[in-house]
mmCIF file of N, CA and C in Angstrom:
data_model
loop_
_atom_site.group_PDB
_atom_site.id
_atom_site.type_symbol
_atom_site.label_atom_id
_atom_site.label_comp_id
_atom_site.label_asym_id
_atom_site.label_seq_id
_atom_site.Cartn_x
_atom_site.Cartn_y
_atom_site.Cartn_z
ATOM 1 N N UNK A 46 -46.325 48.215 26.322
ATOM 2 C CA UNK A 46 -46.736 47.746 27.630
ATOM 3 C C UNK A 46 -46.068 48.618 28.681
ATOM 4 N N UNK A 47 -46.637 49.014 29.312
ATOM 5 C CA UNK A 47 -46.634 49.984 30.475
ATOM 6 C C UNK A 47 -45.704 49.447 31.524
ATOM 7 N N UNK A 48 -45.229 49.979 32.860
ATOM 8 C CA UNK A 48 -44.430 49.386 33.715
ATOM 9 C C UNK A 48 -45.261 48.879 34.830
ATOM 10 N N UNK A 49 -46.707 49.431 34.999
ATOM 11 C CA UNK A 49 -47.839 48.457 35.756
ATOM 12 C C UNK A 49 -48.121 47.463 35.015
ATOM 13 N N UNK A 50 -48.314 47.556 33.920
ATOM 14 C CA UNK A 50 -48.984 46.412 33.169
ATOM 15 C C UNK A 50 -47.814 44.998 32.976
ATOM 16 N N UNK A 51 -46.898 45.407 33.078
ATOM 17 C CA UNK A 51 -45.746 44.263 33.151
ATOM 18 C C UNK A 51 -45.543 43.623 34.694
ATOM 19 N N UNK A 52 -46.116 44.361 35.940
ATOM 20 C CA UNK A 52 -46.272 43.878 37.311
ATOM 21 C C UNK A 52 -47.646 43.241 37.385
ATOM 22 N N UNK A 53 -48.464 43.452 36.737
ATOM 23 C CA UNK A 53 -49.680 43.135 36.758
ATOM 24 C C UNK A 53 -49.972 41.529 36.102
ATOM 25 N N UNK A 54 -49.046 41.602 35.050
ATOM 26 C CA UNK A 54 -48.645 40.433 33.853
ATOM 27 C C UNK A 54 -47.947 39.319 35.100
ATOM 28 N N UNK A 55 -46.811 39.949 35.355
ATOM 29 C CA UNK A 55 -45.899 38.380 36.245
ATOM 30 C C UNK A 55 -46.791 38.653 37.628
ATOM 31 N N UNK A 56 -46.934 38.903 38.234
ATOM 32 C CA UNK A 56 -47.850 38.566 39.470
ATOM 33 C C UNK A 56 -49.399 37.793 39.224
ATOM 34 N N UNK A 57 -49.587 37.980 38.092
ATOM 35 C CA UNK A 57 -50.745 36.922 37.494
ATOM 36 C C UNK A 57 -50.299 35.669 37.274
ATOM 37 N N UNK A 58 -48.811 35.613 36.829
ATOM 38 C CA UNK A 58 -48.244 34.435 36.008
ATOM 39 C C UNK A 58 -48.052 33.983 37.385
ATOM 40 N N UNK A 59 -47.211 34.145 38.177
ATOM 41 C CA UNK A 59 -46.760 33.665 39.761
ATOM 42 C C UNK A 59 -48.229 32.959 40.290
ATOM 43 N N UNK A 60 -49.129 34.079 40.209
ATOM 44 C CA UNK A 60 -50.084 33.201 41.212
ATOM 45 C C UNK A 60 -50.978 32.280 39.986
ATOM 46 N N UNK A 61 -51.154 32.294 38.894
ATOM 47 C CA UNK A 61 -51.108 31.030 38.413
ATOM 48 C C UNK A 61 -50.511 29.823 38.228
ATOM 49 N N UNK A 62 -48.913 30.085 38.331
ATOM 50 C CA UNK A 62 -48.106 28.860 38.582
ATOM 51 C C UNK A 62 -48.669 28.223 39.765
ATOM 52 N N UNK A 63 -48.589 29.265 40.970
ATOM 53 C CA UNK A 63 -48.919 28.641 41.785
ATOM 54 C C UNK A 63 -49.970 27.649 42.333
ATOM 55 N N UNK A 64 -51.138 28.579 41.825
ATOM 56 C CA UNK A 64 -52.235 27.730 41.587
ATOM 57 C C UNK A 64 -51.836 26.328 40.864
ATOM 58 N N UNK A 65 -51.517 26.262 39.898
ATOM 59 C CA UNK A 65 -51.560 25.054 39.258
ATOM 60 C C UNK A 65 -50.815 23.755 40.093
ATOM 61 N N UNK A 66 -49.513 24.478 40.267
ATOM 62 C CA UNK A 66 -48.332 23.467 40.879
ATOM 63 C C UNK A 66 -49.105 23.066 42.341
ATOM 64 N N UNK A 67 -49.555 23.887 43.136
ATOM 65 C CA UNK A 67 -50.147 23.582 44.099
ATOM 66 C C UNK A 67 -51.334 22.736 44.089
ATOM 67 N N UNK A 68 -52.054 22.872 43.233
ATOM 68 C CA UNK A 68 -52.975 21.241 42.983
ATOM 69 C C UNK A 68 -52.630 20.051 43.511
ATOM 70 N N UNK A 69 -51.290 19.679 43.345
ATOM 71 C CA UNK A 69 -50.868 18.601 43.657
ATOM 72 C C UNK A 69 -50.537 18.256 45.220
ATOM 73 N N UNK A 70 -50.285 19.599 45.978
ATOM 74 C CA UNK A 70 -49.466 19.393 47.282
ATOM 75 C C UNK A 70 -51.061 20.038 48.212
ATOM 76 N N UNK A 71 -51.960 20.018 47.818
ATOM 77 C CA UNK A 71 -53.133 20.504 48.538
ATOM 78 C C UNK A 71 -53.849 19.191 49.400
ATOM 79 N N UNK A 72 -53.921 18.218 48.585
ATOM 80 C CA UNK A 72 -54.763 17.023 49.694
ATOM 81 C C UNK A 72 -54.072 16.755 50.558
ATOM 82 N N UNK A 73 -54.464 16.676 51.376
ATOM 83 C CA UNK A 73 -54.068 15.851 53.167
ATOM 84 C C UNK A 73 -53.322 14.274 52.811
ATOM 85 N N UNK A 74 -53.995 13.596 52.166
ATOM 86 C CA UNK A 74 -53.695 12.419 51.679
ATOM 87 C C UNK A 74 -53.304 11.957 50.180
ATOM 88 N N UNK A 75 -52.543 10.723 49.589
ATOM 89 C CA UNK A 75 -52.224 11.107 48.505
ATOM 90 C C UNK A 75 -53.138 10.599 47.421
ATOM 91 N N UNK A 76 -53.075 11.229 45.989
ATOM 92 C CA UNK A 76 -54.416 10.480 45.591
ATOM 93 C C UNK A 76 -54.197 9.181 44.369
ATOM 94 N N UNK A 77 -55.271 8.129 44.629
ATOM 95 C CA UNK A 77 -54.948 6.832 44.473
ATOM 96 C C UNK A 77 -55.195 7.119 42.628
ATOM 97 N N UNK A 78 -54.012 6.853 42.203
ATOM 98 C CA UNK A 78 -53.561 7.029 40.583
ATOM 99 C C UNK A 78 -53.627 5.000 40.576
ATOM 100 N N UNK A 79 -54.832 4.985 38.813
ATOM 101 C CA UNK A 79 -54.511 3.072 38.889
ATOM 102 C C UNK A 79 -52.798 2.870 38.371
ATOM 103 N N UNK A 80 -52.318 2.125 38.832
ATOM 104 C CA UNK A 80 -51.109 1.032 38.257
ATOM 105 C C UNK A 80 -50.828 1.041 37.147
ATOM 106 N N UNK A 81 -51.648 1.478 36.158
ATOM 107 C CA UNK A 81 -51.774 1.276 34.386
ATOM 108 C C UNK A 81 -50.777 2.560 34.033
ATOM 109 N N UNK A 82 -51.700 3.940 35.029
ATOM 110 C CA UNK A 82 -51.308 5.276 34.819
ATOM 111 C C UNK A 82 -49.607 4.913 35.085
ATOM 112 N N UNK A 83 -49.606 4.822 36.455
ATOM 113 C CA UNK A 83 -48.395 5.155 37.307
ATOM 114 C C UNK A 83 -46.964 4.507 36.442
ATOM 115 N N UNK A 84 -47.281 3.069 35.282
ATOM 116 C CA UNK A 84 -46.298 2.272 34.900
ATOM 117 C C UNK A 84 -46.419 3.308 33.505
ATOM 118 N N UNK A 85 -47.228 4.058 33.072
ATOM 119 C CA UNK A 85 -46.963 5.153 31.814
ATOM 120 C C UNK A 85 -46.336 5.752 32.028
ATOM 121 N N UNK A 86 -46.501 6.640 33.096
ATOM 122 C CA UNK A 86 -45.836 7.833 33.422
ATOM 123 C C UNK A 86 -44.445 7.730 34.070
ATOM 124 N N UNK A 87 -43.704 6.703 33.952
ATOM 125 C CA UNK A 87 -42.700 6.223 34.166
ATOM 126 C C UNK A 87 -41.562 6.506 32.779
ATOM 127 N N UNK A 88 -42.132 6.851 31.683
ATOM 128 C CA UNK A 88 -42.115 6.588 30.091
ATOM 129 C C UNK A 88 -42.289 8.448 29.881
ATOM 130 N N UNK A 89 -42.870 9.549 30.769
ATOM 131 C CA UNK A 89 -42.961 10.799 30.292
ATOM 132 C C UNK A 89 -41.617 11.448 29.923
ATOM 133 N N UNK A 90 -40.753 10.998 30.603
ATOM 134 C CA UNK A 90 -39.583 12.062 30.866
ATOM 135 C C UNK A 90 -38.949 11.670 29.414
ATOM 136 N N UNK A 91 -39.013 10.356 28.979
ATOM 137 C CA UNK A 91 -37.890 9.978 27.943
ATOM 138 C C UNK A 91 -38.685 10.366 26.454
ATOM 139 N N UNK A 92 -39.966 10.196 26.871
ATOM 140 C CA UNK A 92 -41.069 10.379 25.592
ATOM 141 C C UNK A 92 -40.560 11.953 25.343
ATOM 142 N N UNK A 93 -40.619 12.483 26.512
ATOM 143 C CA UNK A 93 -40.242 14.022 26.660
ATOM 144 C C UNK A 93 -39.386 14.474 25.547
ATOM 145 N N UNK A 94 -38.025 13.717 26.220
ATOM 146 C CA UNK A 94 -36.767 13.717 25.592
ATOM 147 C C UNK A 94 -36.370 13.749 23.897
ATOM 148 N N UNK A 95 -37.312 12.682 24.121
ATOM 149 C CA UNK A 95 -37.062 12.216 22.048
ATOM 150 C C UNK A 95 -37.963 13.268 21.174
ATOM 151 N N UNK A 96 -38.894 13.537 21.976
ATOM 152 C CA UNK A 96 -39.899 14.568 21.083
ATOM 153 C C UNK A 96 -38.700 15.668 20.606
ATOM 154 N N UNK A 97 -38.242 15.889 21.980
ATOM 155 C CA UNK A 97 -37.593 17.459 21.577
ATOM 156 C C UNK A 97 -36.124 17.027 20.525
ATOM 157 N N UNK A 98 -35.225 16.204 20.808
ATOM 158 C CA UNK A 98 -34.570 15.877 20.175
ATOM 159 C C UNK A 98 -34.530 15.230 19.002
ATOM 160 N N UNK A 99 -34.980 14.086 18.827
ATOM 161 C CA UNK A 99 -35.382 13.725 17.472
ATOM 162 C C UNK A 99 -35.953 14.444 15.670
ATOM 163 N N UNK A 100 -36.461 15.536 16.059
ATOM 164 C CA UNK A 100 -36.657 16.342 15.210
ATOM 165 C C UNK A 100 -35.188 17.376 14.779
ATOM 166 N N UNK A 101 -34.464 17.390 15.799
ATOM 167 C CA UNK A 101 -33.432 18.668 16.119
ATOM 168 C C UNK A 101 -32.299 17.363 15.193
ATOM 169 N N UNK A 102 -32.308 16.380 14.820
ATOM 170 C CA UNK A 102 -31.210 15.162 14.429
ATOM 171 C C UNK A 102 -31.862 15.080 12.992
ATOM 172 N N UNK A 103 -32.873 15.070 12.683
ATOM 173 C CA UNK A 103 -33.804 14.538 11.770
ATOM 174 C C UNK A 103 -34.030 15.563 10.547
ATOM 175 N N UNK A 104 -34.320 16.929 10.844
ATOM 176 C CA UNK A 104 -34.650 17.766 9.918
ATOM 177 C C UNK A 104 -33.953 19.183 10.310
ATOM 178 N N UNK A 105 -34.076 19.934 9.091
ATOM 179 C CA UNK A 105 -33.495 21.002 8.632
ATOM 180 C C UNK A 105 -34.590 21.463 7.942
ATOM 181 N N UNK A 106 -34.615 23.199 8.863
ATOM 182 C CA UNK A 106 -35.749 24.085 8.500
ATOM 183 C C UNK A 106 -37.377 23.592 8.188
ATOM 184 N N UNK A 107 -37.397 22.628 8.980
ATOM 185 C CA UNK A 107 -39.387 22.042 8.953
ATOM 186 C C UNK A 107 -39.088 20.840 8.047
ATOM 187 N N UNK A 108 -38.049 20.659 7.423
ATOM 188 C CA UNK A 108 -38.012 19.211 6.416
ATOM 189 C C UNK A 108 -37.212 18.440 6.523
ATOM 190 N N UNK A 109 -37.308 17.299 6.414
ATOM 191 C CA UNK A 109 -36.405 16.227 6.450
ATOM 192 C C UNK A 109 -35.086 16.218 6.066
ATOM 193 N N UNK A 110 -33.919 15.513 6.521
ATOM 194 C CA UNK A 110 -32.541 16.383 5.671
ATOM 195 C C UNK A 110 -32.983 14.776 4.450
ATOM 196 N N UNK A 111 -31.882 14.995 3.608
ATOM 197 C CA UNK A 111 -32.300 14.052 2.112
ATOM 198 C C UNK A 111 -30.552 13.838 1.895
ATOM 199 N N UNK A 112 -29.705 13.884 2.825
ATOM 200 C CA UNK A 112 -28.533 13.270 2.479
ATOM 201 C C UNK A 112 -27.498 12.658 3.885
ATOM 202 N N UNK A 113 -26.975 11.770 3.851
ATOM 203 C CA UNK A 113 -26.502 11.059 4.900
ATOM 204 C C UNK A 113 -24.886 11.973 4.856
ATOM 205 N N UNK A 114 -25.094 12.966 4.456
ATOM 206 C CA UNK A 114 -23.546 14.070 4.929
ATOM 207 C C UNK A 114 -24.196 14.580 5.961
ATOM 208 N N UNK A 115 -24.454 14.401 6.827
ATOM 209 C CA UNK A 115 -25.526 15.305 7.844
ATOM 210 C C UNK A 115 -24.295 14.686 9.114
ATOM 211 N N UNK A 116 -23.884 15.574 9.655
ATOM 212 C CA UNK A 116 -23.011 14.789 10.801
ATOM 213 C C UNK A 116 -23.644 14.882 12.027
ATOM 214 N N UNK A 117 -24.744 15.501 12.022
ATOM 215 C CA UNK A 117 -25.714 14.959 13.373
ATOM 216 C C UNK A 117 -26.300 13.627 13.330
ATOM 217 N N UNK A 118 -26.846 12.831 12.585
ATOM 218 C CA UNK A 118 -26.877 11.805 12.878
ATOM 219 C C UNK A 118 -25.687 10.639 13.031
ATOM 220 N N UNK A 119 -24.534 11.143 12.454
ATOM 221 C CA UNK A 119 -23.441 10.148 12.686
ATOM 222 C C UNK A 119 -22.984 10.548 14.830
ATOM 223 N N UNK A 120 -23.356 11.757 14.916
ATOM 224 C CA UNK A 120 -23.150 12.060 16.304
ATOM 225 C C UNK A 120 -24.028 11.542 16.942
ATOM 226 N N UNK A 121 -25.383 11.671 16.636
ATOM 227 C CA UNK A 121 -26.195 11.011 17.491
ATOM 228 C C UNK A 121 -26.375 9.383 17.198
ATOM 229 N N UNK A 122 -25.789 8.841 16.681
ATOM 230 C CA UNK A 122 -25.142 7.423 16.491
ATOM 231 C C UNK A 122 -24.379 6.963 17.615
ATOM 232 N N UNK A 123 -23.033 7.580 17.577
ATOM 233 C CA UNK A 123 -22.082 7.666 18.277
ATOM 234 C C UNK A 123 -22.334 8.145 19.250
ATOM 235 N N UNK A 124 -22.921 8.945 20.302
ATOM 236 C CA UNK A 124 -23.553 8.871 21.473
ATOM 237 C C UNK A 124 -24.154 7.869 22.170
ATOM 238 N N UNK A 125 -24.758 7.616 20.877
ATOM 239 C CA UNK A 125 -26.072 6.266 21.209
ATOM 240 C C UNK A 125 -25.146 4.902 21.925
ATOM 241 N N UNK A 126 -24.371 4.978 21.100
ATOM 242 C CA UNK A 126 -23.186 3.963 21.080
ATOM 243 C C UNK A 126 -22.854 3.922 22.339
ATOM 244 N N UNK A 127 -21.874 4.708 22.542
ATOM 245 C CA UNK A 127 -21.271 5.175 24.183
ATOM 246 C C UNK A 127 -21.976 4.678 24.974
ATOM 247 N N UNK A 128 -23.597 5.728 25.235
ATOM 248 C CA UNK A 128 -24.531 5.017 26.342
ATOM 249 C C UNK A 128 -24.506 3.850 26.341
ATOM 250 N N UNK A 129 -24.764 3.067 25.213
ATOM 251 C CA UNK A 129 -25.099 1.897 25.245
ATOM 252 C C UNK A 129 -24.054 0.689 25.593
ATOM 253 N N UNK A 130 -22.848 1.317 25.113
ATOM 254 C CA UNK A 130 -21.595 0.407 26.199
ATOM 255 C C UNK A 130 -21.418 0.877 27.057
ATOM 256 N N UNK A 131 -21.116 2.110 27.535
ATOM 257 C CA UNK A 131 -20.883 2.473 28.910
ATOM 258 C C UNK A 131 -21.183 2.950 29.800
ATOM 259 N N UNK A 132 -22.460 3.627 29.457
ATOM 260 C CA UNK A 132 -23.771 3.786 30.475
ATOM 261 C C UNK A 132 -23.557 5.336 31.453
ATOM 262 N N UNK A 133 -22.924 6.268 30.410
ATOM 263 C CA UNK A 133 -22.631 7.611 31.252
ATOM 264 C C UNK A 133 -22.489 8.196 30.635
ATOM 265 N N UNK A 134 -23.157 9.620 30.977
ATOM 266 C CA UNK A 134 -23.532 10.307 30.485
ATOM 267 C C UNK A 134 -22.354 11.648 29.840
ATOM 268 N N UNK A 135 -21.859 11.832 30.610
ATOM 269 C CA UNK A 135 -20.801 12.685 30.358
ATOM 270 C C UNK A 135 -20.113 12.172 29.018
ATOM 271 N N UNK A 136 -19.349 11.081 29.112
ATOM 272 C CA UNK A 136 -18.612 10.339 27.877
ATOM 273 C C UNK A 136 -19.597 10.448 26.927
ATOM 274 N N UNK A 137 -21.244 10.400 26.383
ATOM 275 C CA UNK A 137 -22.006 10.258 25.644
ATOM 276 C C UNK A 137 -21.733 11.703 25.396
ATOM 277 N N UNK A 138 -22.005 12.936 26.154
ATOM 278 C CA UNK A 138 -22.009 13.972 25.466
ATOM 279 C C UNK A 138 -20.679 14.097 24.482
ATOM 280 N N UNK A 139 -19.585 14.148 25.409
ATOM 281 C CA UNK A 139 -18.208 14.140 24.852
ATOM 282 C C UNK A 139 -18.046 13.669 23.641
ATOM 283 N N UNK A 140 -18.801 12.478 23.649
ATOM 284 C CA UNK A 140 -18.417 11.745 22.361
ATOM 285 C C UNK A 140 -19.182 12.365 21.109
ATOM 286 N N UNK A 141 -20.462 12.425 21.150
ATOM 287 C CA UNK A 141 -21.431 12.892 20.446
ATOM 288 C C UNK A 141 -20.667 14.383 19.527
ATOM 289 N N UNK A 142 -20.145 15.104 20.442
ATOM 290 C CA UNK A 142 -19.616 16.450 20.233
ATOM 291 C C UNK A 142 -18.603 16.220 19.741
ATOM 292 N N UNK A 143 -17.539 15.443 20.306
ATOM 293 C CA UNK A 143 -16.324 14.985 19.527
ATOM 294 C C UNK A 143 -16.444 14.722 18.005
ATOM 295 N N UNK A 144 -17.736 13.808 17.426
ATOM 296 C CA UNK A 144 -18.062 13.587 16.282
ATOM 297 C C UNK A 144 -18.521 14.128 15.300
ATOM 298 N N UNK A 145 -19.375 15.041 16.238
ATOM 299 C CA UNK A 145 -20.152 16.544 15.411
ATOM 300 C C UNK A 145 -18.998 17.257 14.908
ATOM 301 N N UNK A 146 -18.107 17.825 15.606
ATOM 302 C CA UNK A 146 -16.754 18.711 15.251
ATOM 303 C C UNK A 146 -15.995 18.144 14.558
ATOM 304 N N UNK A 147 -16.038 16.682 14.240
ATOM 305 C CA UNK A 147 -14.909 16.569 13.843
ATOM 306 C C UNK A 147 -15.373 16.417 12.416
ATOM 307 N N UNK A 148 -16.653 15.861 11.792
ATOM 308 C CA UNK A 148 -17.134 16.364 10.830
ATOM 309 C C UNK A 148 -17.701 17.596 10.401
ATOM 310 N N UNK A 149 -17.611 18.260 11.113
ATOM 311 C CA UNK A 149 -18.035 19.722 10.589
ATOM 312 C C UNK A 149 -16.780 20.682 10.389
ATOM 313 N N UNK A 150 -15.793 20.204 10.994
ATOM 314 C CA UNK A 150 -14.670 21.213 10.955
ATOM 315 C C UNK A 150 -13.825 20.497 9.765
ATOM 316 N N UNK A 151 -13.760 19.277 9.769
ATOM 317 C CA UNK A 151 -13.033 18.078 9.287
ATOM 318 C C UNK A 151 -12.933 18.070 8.027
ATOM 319 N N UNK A 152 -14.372 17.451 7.621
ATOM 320 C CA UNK A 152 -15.154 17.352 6.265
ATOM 321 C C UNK A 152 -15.532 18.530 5.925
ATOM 322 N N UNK A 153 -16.440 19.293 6.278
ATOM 323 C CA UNK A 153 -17.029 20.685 5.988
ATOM 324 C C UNK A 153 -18.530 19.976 5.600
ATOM 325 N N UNK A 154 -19.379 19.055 6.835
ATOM 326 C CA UNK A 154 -20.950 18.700 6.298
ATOM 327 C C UNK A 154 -21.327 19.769 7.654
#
């Protein structure tokens, strides 16, 4: 790829972002989404969340792991935990990581 053809490439990409993102900020007025939508999409960000993570806790190389020495799920346990008593986020990471290391360095899973 050439050094036009790489200006040619992101100045396409730019004014397609733009295009797209700008869809939204173009009407004068805002547009009437039903109640059904608006109480879903309340649910994207976390649906988001678990997609990407849940697999990353769950499997090893496209497959399922097949033994409970896996110290990502004891971390993502113990995260879970945290949030769920103490409702912050920082301490959840901390902890999560605290648990990961300490079985991986610890134990050797």
């Amino acid at each position: 790829m050439s050094t036009w053809e790489a200006i040619v490439a992101i100045l396409g990409l730019g004014v397609i972002t733009v295009v797209t993102r700008s869809f939204f900020l173009l009407p004068e007025r805002e547009l009437p989404i039903p109640t059904w939508l608006r109480e879903a999409l309340r649910y994207a960000p976390l649906a988001a969340l678990v997609a990407v993570i849940v697999p990353e806790v769950v499997m090893t190389n496209g497959q399922l792991i097949h033994t409970w020495q896996d110290a990502r799920l004891y971390a993502a346990a113990a995260g879970a935990l945290w949030y769920w008593q103490r409702r912050g986020i920082l301490g959840t990471i901390l902890c999560g990581t605290a648990v990961l290391l300490a079985l991986r360095f610890g134990l050797g899973w």
